PDB file of C-alpha atoms in Angstrom:
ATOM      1  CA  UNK X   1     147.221  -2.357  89.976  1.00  0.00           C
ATOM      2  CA  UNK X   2     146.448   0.976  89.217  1.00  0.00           C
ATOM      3  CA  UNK X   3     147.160   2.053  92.821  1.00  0.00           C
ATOM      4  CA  UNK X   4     150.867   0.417  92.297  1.00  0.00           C
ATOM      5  CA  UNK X   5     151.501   2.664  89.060  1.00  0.00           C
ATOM      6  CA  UNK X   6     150.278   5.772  91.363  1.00  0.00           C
ATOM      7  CA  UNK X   7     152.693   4.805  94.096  1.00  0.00           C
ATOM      8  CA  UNK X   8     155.460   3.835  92.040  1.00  0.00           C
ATOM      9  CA  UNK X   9     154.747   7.684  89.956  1.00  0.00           C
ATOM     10  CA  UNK X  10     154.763   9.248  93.304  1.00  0.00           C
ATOM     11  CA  UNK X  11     158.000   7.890  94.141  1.00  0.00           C
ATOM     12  CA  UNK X  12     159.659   8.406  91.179  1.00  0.00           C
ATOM     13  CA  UNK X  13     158.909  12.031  91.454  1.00  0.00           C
ATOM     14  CA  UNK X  14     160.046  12.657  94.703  1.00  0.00           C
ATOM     15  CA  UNK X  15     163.140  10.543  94.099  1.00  0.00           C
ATOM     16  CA  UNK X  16     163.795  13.331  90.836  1.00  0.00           C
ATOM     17  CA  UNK X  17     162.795  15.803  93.776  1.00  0.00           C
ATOM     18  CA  UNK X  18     165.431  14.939  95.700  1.00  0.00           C
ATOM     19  CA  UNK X  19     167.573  14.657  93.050  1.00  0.00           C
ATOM     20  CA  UNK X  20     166.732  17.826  91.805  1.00  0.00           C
ATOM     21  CA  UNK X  21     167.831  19.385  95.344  1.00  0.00           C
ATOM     22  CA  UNK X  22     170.352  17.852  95.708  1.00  0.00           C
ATOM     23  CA  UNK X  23     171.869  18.961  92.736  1.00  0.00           C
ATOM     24  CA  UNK X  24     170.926  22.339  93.217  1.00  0.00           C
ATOM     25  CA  UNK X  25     172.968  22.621  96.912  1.00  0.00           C
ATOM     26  CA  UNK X  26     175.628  21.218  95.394  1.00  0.00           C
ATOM     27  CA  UNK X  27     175.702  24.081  92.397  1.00  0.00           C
ATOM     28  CA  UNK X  28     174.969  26.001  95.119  1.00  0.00           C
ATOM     29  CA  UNK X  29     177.679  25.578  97.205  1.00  0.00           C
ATOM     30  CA  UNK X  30     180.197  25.136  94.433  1.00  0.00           C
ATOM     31  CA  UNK X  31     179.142  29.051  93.144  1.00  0.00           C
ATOM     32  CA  UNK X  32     179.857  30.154  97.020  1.00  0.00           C
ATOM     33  CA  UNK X  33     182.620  28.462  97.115  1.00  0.00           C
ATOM     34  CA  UNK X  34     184.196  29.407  93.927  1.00  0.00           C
ATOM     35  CA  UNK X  35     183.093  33.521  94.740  1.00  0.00           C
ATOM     36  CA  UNK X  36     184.665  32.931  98.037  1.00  0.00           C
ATOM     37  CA  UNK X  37     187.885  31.453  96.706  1.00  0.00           C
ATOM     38  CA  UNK X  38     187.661  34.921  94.338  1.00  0.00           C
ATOM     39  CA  UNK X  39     187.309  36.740  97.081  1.00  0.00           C
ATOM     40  CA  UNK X  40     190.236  35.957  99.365  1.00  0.00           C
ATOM     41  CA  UNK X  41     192.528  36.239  96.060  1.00  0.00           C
ATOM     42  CA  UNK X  42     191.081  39.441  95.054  1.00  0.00           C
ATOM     43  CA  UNK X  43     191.911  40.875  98.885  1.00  0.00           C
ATOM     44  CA  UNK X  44     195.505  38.979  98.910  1.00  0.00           C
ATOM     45  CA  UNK X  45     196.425  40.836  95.396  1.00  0.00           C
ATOM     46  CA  UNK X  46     194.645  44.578  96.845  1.00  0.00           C
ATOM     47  CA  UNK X  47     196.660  44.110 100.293  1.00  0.00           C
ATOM     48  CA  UNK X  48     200.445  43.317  97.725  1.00  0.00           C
ATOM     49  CA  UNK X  49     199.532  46.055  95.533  1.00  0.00           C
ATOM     50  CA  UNK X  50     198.767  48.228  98.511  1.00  0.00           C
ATOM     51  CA  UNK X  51     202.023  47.610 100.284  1.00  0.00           C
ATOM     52  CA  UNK X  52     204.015  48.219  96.915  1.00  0.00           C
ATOM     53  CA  UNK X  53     203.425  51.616  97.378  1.00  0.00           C
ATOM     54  CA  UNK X  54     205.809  51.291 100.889  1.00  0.00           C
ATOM     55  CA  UNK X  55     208.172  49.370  99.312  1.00  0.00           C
ATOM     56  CA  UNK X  56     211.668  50.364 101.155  1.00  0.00           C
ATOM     57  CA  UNK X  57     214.897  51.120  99.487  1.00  0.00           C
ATOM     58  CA  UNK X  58     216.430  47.852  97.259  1.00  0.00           C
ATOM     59  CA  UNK X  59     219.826  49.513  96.372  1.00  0.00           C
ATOM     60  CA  UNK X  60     222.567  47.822  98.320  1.00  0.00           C
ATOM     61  CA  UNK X  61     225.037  50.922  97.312  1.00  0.00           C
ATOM     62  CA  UNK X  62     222.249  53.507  99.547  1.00  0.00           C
ATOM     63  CA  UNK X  63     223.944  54.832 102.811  1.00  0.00           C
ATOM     64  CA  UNK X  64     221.960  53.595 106.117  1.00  0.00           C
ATOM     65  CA  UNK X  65     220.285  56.553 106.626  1.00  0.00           C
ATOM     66  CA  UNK X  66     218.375  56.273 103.363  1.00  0.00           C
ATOM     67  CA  UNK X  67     217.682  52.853 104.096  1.00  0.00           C
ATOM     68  CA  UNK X  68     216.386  53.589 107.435  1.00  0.00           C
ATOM     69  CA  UNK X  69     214.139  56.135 106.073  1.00  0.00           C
ATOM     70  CA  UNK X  70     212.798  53.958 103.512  1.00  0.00           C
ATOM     71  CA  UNK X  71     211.180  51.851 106.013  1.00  0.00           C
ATOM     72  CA  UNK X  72     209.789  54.145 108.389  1.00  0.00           C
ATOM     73  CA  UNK X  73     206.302  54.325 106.700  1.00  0.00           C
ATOM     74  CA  UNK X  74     206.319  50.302 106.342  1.00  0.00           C
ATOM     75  CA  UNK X  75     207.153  50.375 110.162  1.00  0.00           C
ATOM     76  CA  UNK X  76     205.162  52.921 111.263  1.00  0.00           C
ATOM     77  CA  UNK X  77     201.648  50.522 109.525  1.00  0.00           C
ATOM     78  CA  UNK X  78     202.903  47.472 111.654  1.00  0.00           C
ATOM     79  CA  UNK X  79     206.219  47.939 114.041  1.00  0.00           C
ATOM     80  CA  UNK X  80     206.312  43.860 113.186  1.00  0.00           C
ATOM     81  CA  UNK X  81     207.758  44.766 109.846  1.00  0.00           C
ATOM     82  CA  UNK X  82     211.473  43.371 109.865  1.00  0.00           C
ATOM     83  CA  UNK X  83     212.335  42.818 106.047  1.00  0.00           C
ATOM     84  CA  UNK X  84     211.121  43.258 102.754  1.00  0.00           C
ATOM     85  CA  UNK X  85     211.632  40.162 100.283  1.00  0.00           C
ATOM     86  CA  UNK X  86     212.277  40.200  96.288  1.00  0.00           C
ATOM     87  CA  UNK X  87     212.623  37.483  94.232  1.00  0.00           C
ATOM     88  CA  UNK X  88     213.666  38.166  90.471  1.00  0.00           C
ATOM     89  CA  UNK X  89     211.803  37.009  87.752  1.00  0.00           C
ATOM     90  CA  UNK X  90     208.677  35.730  90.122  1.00  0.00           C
ATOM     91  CA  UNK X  91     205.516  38.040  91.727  1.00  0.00           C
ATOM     92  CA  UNK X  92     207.383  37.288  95.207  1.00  0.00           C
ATOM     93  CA  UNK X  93     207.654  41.139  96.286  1.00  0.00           C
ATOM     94  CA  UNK X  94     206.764  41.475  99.662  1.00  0.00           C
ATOM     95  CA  UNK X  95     207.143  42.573 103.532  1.00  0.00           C
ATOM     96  CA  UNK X  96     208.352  39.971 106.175  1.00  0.00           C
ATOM     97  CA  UNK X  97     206.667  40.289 109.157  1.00  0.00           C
ATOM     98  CA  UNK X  98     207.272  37.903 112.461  1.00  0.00           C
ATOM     99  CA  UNK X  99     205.230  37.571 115.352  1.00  0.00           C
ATOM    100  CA  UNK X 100     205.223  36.361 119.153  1.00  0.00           C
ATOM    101  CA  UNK X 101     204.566  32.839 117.161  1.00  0.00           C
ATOM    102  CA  UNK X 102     204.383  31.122 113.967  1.00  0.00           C
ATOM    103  CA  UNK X 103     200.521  31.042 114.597  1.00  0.00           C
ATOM    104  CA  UNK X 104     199.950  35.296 114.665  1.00  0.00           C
ATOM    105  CA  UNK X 105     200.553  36.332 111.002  1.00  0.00           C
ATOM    106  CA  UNK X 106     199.409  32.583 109.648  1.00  0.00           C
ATOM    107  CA  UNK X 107     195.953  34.029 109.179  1.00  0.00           C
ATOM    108  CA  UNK X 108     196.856  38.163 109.725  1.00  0.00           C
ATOM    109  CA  UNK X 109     197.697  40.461 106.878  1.00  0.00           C
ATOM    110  CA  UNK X 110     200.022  43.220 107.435  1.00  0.00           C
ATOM    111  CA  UNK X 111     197.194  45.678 108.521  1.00  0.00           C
ATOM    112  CA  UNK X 112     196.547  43.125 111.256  1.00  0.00           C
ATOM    113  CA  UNK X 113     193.315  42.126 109.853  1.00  0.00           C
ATOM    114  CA  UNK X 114     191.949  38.933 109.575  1.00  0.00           C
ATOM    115  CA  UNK X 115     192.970  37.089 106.255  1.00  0.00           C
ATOM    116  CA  UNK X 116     192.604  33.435 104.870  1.00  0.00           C
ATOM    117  CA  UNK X 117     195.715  34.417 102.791  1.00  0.00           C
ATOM    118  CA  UNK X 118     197.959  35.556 106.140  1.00  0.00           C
ATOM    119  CA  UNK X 119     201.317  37.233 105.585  1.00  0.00           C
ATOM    120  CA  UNK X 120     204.719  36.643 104.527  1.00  0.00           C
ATOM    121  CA  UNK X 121     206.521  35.759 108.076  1.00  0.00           C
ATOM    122  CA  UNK X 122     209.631  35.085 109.439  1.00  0.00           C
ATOM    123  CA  UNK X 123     209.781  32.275 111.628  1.00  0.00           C
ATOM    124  CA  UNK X 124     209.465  33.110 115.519  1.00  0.00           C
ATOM    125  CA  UNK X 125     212.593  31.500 116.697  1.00  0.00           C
ATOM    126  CA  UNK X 126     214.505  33.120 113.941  1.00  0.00           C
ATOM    127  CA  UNK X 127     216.744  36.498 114.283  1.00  0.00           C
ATOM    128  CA  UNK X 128     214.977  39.429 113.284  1.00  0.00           C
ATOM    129  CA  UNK X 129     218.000  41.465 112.293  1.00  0.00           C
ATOM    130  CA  UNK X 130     218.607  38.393 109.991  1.00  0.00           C
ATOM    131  CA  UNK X 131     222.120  38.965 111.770  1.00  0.00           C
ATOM    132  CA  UNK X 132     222.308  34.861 112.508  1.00  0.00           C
ATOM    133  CA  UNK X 133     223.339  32.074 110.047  1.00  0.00           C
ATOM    134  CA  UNK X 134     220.215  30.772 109.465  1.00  0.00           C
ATOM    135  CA  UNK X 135     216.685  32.665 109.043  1.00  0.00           C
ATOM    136  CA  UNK X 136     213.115  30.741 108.039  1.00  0.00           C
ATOM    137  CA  UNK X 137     210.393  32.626 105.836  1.00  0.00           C
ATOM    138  CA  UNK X 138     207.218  31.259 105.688  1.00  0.00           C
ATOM    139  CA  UNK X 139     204.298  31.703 102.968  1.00  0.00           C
ATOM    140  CA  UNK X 140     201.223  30.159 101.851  1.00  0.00           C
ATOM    141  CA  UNK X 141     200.698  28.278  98.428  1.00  0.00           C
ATOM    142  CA  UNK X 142     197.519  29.709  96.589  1.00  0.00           C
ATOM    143  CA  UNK X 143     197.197  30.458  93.071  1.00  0.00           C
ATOM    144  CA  UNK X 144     197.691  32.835  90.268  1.00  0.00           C
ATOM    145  CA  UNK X 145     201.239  34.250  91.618  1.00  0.00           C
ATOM    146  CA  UNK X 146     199.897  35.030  95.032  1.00  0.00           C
ATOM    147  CA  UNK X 147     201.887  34.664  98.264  1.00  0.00           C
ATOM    148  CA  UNK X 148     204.559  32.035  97.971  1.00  0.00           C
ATOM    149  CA  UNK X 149     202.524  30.661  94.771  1.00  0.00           C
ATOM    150  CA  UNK X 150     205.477  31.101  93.313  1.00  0.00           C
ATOM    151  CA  UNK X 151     208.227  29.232  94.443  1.00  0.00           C
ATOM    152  CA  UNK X 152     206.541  26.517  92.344  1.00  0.00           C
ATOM    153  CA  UNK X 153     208.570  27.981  89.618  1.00  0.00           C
ATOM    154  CA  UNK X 154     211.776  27.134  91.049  1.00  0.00           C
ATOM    155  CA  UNK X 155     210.665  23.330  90.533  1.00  0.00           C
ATOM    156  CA  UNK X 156     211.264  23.534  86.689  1.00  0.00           C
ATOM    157  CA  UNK X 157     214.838  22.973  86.151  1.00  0.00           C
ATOM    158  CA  UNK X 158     215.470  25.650  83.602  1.00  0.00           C
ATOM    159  CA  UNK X 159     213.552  28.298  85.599  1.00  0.00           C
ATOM    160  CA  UNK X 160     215.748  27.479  88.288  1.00  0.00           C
ATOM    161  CA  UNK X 161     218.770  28.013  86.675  1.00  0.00           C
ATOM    162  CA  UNK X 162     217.731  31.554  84.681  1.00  0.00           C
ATOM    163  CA  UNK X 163     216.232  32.918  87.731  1.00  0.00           C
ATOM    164  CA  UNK X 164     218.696  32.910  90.815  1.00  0.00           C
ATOM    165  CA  UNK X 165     218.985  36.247  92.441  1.00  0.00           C
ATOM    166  CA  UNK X 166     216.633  38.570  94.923  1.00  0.00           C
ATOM    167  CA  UNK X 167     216.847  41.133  97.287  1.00  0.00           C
ATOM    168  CA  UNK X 168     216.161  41.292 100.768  1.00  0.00           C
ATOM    169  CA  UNK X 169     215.903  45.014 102.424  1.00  0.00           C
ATOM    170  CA  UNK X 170     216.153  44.817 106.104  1.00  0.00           C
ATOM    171  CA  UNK X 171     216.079  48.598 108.430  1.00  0.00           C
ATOM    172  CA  UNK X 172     219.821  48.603 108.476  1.00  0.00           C
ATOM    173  CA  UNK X 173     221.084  47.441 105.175  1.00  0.00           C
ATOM    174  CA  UNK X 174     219.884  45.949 101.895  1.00  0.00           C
ATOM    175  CA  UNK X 175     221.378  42.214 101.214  1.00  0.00           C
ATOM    176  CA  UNK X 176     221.494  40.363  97.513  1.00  0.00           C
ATOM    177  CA  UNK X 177     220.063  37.280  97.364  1.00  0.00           C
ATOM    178  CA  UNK X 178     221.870  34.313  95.491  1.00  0.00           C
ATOM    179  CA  UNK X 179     219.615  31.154  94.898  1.00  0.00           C
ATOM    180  CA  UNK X 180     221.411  28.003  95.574  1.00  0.00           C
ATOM    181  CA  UNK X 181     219.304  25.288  95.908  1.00  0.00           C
ATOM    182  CA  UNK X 182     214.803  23.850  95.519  1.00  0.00           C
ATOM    183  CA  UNK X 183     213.853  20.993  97.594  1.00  0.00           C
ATOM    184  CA  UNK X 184     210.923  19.013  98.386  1.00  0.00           C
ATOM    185  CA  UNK X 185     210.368  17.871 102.170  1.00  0.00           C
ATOM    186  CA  UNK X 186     208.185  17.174 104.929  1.00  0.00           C
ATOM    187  CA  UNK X 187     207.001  19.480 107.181  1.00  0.00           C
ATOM    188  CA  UNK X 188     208.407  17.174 109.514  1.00  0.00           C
ATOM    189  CA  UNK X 189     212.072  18.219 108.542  1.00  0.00           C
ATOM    190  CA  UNK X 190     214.276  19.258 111.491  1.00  0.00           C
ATOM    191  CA  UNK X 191     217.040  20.482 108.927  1.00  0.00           C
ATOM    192  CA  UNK X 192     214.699  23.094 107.452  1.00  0.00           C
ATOM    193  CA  UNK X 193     212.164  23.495 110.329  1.00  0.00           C
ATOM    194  CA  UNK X 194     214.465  23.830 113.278  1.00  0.00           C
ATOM    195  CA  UNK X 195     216.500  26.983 113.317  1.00  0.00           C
ATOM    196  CA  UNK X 196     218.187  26.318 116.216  1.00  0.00           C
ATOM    197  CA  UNK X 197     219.945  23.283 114.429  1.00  0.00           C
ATOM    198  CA  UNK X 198     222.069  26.360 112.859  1.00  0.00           C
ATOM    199  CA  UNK X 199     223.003  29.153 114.976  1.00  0.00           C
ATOM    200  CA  UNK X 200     226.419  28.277 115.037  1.00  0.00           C
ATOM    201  CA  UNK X 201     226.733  27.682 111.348  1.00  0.00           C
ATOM    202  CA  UNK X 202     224.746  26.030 108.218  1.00  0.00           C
ATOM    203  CA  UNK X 203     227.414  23.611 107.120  1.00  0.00           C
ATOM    204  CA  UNK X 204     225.328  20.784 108.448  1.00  0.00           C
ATOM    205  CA  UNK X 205     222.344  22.462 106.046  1.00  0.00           C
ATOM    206  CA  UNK X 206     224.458  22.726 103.642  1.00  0.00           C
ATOM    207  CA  UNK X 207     225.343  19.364 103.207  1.00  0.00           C
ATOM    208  CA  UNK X 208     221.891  18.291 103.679  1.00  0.00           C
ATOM    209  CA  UNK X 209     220.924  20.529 100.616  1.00  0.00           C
ATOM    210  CA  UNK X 210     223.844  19.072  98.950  1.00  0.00           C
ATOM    211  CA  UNK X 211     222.445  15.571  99.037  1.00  0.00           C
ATOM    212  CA  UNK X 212     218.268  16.100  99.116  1.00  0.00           C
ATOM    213  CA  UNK X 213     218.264  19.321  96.584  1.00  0.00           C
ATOM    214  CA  UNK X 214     216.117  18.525  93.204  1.00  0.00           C
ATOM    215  CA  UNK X 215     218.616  21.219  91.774  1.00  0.00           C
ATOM    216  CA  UNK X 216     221.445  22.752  93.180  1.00  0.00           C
ATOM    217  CA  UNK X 217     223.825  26.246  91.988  1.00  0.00           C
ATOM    218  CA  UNK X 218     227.459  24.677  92.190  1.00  0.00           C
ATOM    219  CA  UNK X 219     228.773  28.088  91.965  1.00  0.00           C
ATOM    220  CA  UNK X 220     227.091  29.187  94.924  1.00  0.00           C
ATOM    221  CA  UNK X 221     226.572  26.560  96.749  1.00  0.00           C
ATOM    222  CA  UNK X 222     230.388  25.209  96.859  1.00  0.00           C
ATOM    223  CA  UNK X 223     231.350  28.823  97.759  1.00  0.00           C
ATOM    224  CA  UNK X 224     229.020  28.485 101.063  1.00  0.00           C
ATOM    225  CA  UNK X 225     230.694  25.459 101.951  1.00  0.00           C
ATOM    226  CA  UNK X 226     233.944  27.018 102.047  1.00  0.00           C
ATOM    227  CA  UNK X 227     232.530  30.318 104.524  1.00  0.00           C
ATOM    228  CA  UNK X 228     232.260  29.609 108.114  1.00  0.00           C
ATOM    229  CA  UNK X 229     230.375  32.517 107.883  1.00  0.00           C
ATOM    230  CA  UNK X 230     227.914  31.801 105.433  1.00  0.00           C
ATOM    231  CA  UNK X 231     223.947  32.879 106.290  1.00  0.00           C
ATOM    232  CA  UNK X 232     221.269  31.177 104.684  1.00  0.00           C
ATOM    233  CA  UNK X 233     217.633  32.505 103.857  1.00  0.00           C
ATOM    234  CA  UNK X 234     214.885  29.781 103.263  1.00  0.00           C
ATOM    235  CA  UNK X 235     211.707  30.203 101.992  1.00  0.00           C
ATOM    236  CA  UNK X 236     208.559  27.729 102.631  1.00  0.00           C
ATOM    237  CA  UNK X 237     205.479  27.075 101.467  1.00  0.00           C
ATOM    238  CA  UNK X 238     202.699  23.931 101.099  1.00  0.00           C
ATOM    239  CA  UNK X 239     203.199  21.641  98.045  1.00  0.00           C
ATOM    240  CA  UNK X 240     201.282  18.757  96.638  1.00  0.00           C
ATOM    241  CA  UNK X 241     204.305  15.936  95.900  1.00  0.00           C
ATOM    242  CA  UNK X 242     202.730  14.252  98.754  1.00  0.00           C
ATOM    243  CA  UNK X 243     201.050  14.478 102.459  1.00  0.00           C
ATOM    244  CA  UNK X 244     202.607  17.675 104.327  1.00  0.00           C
ATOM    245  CA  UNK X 245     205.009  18.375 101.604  1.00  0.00           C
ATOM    246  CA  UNK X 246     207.235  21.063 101.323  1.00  0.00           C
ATOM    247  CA  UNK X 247     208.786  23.599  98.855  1.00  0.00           C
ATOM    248  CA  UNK X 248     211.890  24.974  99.978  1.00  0.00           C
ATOM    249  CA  UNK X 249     213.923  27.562  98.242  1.00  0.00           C
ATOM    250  CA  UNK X 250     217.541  28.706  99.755  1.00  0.00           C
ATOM    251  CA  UNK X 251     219.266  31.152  99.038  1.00  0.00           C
ATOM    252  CA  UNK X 252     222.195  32.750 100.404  1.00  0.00           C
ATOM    253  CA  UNK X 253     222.427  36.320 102.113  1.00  0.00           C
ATOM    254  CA  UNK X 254     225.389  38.621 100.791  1.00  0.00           C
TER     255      UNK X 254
END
């Protein structure tokens, strides 16, 4: 009897042992997860406030030289450089960058070094004189107004609706940005994933937005319709509505 209460003491210990350990990895890895989490933030927010001090010329009404100027020092850091994106109201204040693929910048900051938060990228089968109808920008979905965080803002109806201009500065000329219309999709969605779909035109896109939109700018949207030369910018980025869901913003390029 007494050698069953040893055993039984023995394995209660090492059952609290394991326990014990177990819990401990787990805090463990929870603390390095967290600090790592910290850490790719913390480089995504020095790398944006870095590049804000090569932020080209925004003003529309500045002669091409000026413009051209403005972007030489962005250009000269990474000759990938082909735009520079602001959204109104939102942290969204960045370069565009596009590679050989939609794989190069997905994990690549702007200085071309390795980064879990990537770059702000225009999709590889898009124009990079934004001179065609339709032009992709992709961005990932992190946290605390970083990347394309926040185009989550564009999901609340009256945020929508305050907030529905940007700018987009390209080497040549400086465009205004009118928002027109937030969606959810699947990644799967030819109408927003397939650029080629619109290189003659985004009426087809159009209608599509028209009919899938969770909000849509009337004003802006119905004038589109009515311009066979209309050029659409999207912007995309991971959301959580369901399995490979999608935020999309549009807006159009004036």
């Amino acid at each position: 009897m007494k050698v069953s209460r040893v055993l039984l003491k023995i394995s209660n210990l090492l059952v609290s042992a394991v326990v014990v350990l177990f819990l401990l990895a787990v805090g463990g890895w929870s603390a390095y997860a967290l600090w790592d989490n910290l850490q790719v933030y913390s480089a995504a927010v020095s790398v944006q406030t870095q590049l804000l001090a090569l932020k080209p010329e925004m003003d529309p009404e500045s002669t091409p030289e000026a413009i051209a100027e403005s972007f030489e020092e962005l250009r000269a850091l990474n000759p990938d450089t082909v735009a520079w994106l602001t959204l109104d109201g939102t942290a969204i204040d960045f370069p565009i960058v596009q590679g050989e693929d939609n794989m190069t910048y997905i994990n690549t900051d702007v200085y071309g070094n390795f980064s879990m938060s990537g770059s702000i990228f225009l999709d590889s089968n898009c124009d990079p004189s934004f001179r065609e109808p339709y032009a992709l920008v992709y961005g990932h979905h992190m946290s605390d107004h970083v990347m394309f965080t926040d185009l989550d803002l564009y999901k609340d109806e009256n945020f929508f609706r305050s907030n529905t201009t940007g700018t987009l500065a390209l080497p040549d000329r400086v465009c205004r940005l009118k928002i027109f219309a937030c969606l959810i999709v699947p990644s799967s969605e030819d109408h927003i994933y397939n650029p080629s779909l619109w290189r003659n035109g985004v009426s087809g896109l159009l209608q599509f937005s028209r009919e899938n939109a969770l909000f849509v700018n009337e004003e802006v949207l119905s004038r589109l319709e009515g311009d066979p030369n209309a050029q659409v910018l999207a912007l995309s980025t991971c959301s959580s509505e369901f399995t490979n869901a999608r935020t999309i913003l549009l807006a159009a390029v004036e």
